[in-house]
XYZ file of C-alpha atoms in Angstrom:
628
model
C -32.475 79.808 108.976
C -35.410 81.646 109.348
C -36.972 81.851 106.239
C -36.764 77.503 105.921
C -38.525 77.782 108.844
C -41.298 79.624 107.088
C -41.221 77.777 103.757
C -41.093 74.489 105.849
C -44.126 75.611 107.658
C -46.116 76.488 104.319
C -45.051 73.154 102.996
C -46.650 71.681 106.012
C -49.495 73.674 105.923
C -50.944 73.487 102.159
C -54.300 72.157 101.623
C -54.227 68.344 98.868
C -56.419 71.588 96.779
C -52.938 73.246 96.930
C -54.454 76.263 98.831
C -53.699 77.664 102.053
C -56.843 78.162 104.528
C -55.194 80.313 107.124
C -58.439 82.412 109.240
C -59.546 85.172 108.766
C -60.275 86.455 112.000
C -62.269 89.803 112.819
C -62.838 89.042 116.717
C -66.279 88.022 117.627
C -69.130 89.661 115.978
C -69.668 87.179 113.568
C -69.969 84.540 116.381
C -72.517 86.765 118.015
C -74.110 87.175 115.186
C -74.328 83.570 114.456
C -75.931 82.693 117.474
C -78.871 84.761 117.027
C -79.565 84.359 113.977
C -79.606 80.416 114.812
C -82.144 80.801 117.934
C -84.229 83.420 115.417
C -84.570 80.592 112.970
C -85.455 78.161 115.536
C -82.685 75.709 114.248
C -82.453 73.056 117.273
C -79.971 71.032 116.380
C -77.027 73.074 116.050
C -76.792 73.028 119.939
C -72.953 71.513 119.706
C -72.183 74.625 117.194
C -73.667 77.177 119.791
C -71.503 75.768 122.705
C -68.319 75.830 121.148
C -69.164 80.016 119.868
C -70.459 80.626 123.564
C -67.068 78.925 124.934
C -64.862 81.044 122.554
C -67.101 84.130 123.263
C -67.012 84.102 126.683
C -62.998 83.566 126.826
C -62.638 86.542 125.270
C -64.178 88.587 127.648
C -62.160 90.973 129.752
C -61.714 91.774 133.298
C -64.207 94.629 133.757
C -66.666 92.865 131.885
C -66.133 94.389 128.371
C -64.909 92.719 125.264
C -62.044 94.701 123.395
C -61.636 95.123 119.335
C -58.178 95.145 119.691
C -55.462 94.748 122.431
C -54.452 97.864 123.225
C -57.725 99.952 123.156
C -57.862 101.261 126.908
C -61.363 100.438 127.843
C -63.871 97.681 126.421
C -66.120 98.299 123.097
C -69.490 99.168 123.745
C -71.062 97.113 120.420
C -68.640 94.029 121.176
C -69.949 93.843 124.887
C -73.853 94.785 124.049
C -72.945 91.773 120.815
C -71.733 89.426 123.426
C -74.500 90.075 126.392
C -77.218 89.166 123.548
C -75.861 86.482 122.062
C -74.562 84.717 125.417
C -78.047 84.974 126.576
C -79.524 83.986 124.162
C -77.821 80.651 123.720
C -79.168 79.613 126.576
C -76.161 78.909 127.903
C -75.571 81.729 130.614
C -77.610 82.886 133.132
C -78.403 86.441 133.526
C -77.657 86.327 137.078
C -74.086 85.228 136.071
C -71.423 87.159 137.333
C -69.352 87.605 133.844
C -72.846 88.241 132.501
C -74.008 90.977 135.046
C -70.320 92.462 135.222
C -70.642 92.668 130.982
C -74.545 94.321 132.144
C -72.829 97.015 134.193
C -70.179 97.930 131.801
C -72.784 98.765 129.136
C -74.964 100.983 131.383
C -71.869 102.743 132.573
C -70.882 103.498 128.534
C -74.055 104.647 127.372
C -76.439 101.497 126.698
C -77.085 99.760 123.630
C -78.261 102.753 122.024
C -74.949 103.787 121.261
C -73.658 100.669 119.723
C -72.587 100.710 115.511
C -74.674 100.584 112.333
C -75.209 96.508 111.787
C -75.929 95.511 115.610
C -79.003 98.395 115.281
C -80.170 96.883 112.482
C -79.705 92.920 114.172
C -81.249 94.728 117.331
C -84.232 96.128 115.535
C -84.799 92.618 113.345
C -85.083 90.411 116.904
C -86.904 92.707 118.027
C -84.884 93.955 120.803
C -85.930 97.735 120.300
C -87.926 99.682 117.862
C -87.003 100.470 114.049
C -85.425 103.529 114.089
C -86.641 106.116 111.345
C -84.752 105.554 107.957
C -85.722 108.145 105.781
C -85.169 106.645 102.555
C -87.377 104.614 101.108
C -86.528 101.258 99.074
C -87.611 102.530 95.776
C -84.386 104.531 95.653
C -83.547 101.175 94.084
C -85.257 101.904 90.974
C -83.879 105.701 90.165
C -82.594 105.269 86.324
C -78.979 105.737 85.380
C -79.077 109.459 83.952
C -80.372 110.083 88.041
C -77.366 111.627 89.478
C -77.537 108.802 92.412
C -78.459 105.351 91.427
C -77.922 102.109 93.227
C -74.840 100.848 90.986
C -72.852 104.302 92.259
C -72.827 102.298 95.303
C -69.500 100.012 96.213
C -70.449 96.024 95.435
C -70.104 95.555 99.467
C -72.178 98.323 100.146
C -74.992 97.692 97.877
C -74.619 94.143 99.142
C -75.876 95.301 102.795
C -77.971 97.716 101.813
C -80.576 96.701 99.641
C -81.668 93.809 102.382
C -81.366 96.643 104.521
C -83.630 99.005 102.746
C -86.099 96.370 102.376
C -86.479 95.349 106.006
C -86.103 98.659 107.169
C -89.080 99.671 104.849
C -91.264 96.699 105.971
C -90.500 97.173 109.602
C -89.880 93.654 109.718
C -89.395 91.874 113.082
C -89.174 88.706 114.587
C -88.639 87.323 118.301
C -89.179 83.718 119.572
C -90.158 82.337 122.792
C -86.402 82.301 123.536
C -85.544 85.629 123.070
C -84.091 87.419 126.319
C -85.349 91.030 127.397
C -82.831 93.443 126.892
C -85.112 96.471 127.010
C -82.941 97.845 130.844
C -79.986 97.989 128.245
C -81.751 101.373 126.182
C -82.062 103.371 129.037
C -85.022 104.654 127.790
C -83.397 106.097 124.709
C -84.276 105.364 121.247
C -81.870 103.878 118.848
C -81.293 106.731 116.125
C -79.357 105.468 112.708
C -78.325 108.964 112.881
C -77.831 112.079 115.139
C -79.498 115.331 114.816
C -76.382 116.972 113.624
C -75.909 114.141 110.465
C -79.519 114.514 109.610
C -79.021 118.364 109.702
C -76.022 117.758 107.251
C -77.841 115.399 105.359
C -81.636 116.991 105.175
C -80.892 118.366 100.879
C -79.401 114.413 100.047
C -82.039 113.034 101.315
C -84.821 115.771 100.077
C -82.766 115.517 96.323
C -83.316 111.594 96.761
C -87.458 111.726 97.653
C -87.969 114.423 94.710
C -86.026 111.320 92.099
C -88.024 108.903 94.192
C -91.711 110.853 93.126
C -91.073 111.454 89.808
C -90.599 107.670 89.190
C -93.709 106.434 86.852
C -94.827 103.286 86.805
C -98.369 101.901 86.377
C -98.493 98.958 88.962
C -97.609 98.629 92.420
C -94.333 100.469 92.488
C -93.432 99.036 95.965
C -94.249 95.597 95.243
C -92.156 96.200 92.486
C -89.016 97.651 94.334
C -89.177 94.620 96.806
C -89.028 92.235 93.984
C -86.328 93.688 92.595
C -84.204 93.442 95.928
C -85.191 89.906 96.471
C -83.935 88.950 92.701
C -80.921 91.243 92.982
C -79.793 89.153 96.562
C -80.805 85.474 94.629
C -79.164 86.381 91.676
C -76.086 86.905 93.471
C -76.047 83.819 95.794
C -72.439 82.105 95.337
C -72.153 77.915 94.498
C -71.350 77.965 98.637
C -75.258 79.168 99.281
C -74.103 82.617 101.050
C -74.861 86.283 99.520
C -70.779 87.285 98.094
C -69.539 85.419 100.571
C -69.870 87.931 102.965
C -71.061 87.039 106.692
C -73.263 90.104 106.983
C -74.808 90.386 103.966
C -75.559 86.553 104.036
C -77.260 87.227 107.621
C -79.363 90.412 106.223
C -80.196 88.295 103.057
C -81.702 85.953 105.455
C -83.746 87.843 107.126
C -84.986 90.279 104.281
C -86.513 86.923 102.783
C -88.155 86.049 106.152
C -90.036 89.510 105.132
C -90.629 88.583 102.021
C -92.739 85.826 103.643
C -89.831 82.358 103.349
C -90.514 79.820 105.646
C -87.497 79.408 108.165
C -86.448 76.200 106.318
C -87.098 77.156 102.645
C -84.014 75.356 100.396
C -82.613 79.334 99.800
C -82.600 79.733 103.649
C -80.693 76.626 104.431
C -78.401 76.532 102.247
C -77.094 80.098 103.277
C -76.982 78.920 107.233
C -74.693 76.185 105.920
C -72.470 78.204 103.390
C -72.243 80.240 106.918
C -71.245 76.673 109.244
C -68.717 75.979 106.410
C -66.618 79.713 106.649
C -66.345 78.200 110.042
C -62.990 77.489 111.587
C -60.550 76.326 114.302
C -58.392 78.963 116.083
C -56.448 77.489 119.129
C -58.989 74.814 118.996
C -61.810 77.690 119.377
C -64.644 77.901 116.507
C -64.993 80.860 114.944
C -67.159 81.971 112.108
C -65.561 83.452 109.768
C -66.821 87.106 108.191
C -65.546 85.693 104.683
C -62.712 83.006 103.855
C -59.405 84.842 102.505
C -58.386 81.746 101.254
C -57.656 83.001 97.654
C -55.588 85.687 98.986
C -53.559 83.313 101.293
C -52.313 81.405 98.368
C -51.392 84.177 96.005
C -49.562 85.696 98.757
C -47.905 82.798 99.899
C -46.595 81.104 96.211
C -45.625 85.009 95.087
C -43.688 84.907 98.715
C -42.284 81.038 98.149
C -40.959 82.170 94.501
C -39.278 85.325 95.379
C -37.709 83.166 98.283
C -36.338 81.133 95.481
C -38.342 78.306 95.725
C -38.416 77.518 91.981
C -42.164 77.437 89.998
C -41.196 73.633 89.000
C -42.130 72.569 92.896
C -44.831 70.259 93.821
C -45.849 72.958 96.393
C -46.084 75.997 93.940
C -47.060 73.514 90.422
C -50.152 72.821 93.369
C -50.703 76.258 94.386
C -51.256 78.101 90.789
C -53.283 75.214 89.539
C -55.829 76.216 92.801
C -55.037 79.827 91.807
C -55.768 79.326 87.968
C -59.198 77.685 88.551
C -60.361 80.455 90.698
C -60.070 83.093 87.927
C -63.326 84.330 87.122
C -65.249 83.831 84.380
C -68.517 85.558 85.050
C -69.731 88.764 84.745
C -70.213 90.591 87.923
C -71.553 93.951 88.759
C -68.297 95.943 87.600
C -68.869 95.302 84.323
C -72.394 98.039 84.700
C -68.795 100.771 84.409
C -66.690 99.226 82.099
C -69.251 96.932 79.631
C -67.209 96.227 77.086
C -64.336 94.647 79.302
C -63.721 90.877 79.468
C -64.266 88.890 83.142
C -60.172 88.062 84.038
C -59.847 89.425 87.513
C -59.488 86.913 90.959
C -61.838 87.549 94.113
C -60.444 86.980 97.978
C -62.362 84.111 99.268
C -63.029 80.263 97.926
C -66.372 80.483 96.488
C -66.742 84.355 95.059
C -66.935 83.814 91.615
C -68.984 87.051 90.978
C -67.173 89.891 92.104
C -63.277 90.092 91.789
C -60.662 92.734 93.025
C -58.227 94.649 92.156
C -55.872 93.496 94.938
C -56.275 89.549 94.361
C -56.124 90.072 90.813
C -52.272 91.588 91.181
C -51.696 88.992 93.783
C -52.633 85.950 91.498
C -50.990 87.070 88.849
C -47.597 87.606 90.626
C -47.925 84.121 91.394
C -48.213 82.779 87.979
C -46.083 84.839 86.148
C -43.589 82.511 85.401
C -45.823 79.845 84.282
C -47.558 82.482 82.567
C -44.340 82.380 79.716
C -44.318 79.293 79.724
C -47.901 77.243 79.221
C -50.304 78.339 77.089
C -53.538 78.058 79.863
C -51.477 80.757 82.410
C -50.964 82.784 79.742
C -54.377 83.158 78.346
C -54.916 83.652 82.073
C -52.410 86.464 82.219
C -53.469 87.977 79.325
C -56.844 88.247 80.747
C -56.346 89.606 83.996
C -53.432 92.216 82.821
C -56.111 93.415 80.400
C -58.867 93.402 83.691
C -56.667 95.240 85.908
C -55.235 98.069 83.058
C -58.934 98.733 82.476
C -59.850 99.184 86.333
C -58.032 102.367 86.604
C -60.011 105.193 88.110
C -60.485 108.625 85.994
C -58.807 110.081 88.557
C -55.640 107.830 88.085
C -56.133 105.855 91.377
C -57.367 102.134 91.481
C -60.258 101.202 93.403
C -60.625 97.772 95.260
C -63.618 96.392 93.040
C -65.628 98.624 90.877
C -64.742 101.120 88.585
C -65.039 105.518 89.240
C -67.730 104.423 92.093
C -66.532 107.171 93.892
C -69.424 109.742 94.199
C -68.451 112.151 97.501
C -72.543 113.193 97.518
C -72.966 109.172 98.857
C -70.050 109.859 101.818
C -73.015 112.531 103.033
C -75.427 109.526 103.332
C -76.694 109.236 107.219
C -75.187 105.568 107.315
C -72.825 104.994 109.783
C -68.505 104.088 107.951
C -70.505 105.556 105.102
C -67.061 106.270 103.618
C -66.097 103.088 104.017
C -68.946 101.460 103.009
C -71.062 102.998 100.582
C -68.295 104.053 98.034
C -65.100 102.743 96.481
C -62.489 105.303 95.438
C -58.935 105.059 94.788
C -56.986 103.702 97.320
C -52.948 104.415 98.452
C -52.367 100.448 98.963
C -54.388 99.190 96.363
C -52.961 102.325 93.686
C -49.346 101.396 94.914
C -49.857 97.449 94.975
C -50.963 97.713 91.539
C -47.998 99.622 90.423
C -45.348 97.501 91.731
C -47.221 94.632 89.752
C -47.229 96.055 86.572
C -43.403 98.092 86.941
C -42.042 95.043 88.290
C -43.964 92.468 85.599
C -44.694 94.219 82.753
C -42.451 96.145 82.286
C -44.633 99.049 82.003
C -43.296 102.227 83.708
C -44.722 106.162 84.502
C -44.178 106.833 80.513
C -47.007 104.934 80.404
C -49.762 107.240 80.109
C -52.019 104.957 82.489
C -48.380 104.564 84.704
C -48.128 108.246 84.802
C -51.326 109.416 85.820
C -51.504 106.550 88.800
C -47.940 108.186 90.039
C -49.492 111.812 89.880
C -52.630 110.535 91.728
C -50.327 108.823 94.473
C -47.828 111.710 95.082
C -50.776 114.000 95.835
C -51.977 111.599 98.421
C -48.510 111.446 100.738
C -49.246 113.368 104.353
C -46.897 116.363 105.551
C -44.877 113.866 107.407
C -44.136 111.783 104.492
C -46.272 108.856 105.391
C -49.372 107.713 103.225
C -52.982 105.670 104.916
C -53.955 102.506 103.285
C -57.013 101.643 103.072
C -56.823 97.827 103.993
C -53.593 98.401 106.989
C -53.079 102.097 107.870
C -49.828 104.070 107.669
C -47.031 101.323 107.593
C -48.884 99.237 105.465
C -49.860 102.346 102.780
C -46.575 104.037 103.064
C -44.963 99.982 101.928
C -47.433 100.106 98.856
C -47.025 103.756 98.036
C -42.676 103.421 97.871
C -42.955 100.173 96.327
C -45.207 101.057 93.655
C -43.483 103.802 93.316
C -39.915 103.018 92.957
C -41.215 99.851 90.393
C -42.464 101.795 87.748
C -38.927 104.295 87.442
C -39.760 107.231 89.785
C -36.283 107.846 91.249
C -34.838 107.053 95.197
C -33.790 110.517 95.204
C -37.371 111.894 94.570
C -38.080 113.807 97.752
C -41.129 111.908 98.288
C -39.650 109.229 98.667
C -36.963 110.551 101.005
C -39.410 112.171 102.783
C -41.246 108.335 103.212
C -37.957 107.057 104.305
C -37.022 109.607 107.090
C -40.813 108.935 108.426
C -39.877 105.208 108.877
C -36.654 105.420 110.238
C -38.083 108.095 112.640
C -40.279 105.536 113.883
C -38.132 102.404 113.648
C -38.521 100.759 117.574
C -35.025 100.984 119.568
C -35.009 96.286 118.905
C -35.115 97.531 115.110
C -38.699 96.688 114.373
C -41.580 98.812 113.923
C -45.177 98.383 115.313
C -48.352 100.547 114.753
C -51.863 100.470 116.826
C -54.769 100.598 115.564
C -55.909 103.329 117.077
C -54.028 104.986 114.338
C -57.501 104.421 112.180
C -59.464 106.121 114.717
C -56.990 109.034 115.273
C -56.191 109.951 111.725
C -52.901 110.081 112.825
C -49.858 107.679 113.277
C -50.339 105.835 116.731
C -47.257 103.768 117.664
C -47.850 99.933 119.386
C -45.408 100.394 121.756
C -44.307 97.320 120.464
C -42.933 95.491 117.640
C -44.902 93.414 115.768
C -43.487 91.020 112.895
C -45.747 91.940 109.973
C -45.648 96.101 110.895
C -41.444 95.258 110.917
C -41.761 93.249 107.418
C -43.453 96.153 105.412
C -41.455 99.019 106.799
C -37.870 96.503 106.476
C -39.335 95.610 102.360
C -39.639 99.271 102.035
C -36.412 100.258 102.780
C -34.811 97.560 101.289
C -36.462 98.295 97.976
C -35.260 102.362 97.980
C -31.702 100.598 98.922
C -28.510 100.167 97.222
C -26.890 98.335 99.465
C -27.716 96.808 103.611
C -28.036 100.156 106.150
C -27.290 99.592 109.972
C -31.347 100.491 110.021
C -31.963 97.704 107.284
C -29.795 95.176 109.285
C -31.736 95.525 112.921
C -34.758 95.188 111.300
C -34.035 91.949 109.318
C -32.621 90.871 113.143
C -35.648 91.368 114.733
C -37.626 88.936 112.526
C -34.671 86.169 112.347
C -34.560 86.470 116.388
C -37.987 86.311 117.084
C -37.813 89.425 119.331
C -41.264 89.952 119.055
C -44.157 89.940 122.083
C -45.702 86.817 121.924
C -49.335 89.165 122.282
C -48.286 91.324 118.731
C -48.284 87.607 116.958
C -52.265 88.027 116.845
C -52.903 91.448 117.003
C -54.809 92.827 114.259
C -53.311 94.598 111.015
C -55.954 94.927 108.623
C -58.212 97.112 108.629
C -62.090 96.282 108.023
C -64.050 99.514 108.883
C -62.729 102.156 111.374
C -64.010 101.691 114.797
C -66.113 98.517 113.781
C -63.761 95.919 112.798
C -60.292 95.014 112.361
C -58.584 92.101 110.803
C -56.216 89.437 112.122
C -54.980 87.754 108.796
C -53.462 84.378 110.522
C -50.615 84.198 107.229
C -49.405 87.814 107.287
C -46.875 86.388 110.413
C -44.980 84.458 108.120
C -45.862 85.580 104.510
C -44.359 89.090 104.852
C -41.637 88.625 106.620
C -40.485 85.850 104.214
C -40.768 88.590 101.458
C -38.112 90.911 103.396
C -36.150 88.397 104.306
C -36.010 86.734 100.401
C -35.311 90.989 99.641
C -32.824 91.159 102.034
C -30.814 88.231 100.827
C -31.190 89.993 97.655
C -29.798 93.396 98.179
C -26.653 91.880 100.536
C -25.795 88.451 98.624
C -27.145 85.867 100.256
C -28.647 82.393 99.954
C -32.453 81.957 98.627
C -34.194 78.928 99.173
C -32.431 76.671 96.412
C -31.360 73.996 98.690
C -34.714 73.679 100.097
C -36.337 73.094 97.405
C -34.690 70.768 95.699
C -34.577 68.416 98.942
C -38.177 68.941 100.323
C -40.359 70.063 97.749
């Protein structure tokens, strides 16, 4: 039976912590990345580390000399190949007469040169000093504009604040720094400059930015105001540092912390320094025996998922595996105050964040996701319930004014900061009210509170989301695209009372079973983030199948021919071996994309435990008892 198969595999794979530490892959840039900021420091004996990235680089590089961000995307990604030249060079370990390196040379030329690559790889560019600082025209004392300012730096999203404020400061002090290692990859510019911006943004952009420098100038203050500003980004990044020695736990923001320091005149081996290089070495991980540096660990929001999946599969609470899992998931509630609580002061910490060591900023989505997992336990000991209590009263008091739920900070939703010349600036610089995160949150509290759309807070989520659905009857998630929102959007839905006959919801269900494959799975490309429009794979995959299959089984009353292929696809393995690692989530459009290494077994275990449900079958009883 398929889903002991998957139970028996979780068994297997649970950390003695009780957690699961399944990667969390987002191709190669953070490998890249890693390399050169090792050779920038100097560090010489991490030479073993640098092989094994260069040997899981370099396997991933295509036939035309590109590397892809995803499988399907028809020719190679400009920023992935210019990220892999560098950093293959720069290890030392290729030779720029190489082949693989001068066919990777070539494709770049032929695609417009490393002037054209994204946002971050600029910025790494400009820091190694592999081309000149492109003009920023905002300078870092936008830090320092006062609340009542219509713009200040807490109307930024946590992540984007997080990269932008070491950001702001390098960019302001130029800073740069090669070493005798560094290759020349001046023939890759094509004697163009690297813009942050093109002339049509900054056209679009000019009264933002001019609205900005006027705040900016009317600041008083009667010492060195930049000194000042550059202090206050250095103790903003320090304050923030996570027991692990990284910057949130992010990959990126750990990297520009790093080197924003190094500005601020750290030595290469100052305590603050090393111990962020080795919070980095330990996100590291093995992927078909490959390392690979992780951009965060999603190792919190592995186990929720899996011991909510393991209980609704029947596997009872009382188990060893889940008794180990929501003791991992209990300690990793957090306690401290974090940056959220600048919009909602008077609120208590209670919420969960998505990797092992963030203990400063939680979210929305983790927070549901833990406490699906405990809510059993929750009735029963008095610890999960103080727990509960906690994060029910977190999450109810996240809720957006406009009746939406953000991912981690509260109405930081400002359109003005979309307009900000910063490339993903949607994506990055604000955090508004998402359909998965909206719908996800929903479904929690219908299906475990007991609340429903009577409830004031209920009711106004359910008007936001209905206004959201596209013409065709699908909805876009923010974190997976339309499959993946559309899931969250019925689920959430249906949970808190809004009826299967509502003709949104009909109108969700025709969209799926217009695009159910003819095996009986489903399977969506992400190119369908680029597009703005539903892109099928052309295949099925198993996760895309699980969330359109849960969706349908949840608006059911009983198992549909449609309902029935689809639970046959994921019992028969029908799947392309390829679609097994090709990436659902979705990080930032046209950047990066995320291959979540549990989603293969931990959704379709949730349709399958539905499925049972809805036609009368066996859960995992049995199992339980005898292995767990």
């Amino acid at each position: 039976m398929e889903m002991n198969r998957i139970a028996n595999q979780f068994v297997l794979d649970q950390a003695e912590n009780g957690a699961w530490q399944y990667p969390f892959e987002t191709g190669i840039a953070s490998d890249c990345s890693m390399i050169i900021l090792l050779r920038t420091l100097e560090i010489n004996d991490e030479e073993e580390l640098i092989k094994e990235l260069v040997e899981r680089i370099a396997g991933k590089q295509e036939e035309d000399g590109s590397w892809k961000l995803f499988h399907d995307q028809e020719k190679g990604n400009v920023t992935s190949t210019v990220e892999a030249y560098y950093a293959l060079l720069y290890s030392g370990y290729r030779d720029p007469k190489d082949e693989k390196i001068q066919a990777a040379r070539r494709f770049i030329l032929a695609n417009g040169g490393a002037s054209e690559v994204h946002l971050f790889l600029k910025i790494l560019l400009a820091l190694t000093g592999q081309c000149a600082w492109p003009h920023f025209p905002i300078n870092i004392e936008v830090m320092l504009l006062p609340d009542s300012f219509p713009i200040n730096l807490f109307d930024l999203s946590v992540y984007g604040r997080a990269n932008l404020i070491p950001f702001l400061l390098l960019a302001n002090l130029n800073f740069r720094r090669r070493t005798p290692r560094s290759p020349d990859l001046s023939d890759l510019f094509q004697q163009r400059d690297v813009r942050f911006f093109t002339e049509d943004q900054e056209e679009d952009v000019r009264s933002v930015i001019q609205f900005i420098k006027q705040g900016v100038k009317s600041l008083k203050y009667h010492g060195n105001l930049r000194e000042l500003t550059l202090y206050r980004a250095e103790k903003y990044m320090l304050d923030r540092i996570e027991p692990d020695g990284t910057y949130l736990n992010y990959f990126s923001s750990t990297i520009l912390m790093i080197f924003a320091l190094l500005a601020r005149g750290y030595s290469n081996t100052h305590p603050v320094i090393t111990r962020a290089v080795k919070g980095l070495k330990a996100m590291t991980c093995r992927i078909d025996g490959k390392l690979h540096c992780q951009y965060t660990t999603a190792t919190v929001w592995n186990t929720t998922l899996i011991a909510y999946a393991l209980q609704e599969a029947g596997v009872p609470y009382s188990s060893g595996t889940i008794q180990k899992a929501n003791q991992y998931i209990l300690s990793r509630q957090h306690l401290k105050y974090g940056d959220w609580a600048i919009h909602e002061p008077n609120l208590l910490p209670g919420g969960w964040g998505f990797a092992d060591m963030n203990t400063i900023h939680p979210d929305i989505d983790d927070t549901t996701a833990a406490l699906r997992a405990i809510r059993t336990l929750a009735i029963e000991q008095v610890v999960y319930r103080q727990a509960w209590d906690r994060g029910v009263n977190w999450l109810l008091s996240m809720q957006n004014r406009d009746g939406g739920w953000p991912a981690f900070e509260k109405n930081v939703d400002k359109k003005l900061l979309s307009l900000m010349p910063i490339e993903g600036g949607k994506d990055l610089l604000i955090d508004p009210s998402t359909v998965d995160l909206t719908g996800r949150t929903l479904e929690f509290f219908g299906n475990y509170t007991h609340l429903d759309q009577q409830h004031p807070k209920m009711k106004r989520g359910v008007r936001w989301l209905l206004k959201q659905q596209k013409a065709d009857g699908s909805w876009v998630g923010r974190w997976g695209v339309y499959i993946y929102g559309t899931w969250a959007a019925v689920t959430g839905l249906l949970a808190v009372g809004v009826s299967k006959e509502h003709p949104a919801i009909q109108k969700a269900l025709t969209w799926l079973l217009k695009n159910q494959n003819s095996d009986g799975g489903w399977g969506e490309s992400c190119k369908s983030d680029l597009e703005n429009s539903y892109v099928p794979l052309g295949e099925s995959s198993r996760t895309h199948t699980a969330w359109a299959l849960d969706t349908l089984i949840t608006a059911a009353t009983s198992v549909t021919p449609e309902i029935e292929t689809g639970a046959a696809f994921l019992v028969e393995h029908k799947e392309k071996e390829w679609t097994t690692t090709y990436t659902k989530g979705r990080g930032m459009a046209g950047s990066f994309y995320i291959h979540y290494h549990c989603y293969e077994y931990v959704f379709p275990l949730l349709a399958l435990a539905h499925y049972q449900k809805l036609a009368g079958g066996q859960l995992l009883k049995d199992l339980a008892q005898e292995n767990m």
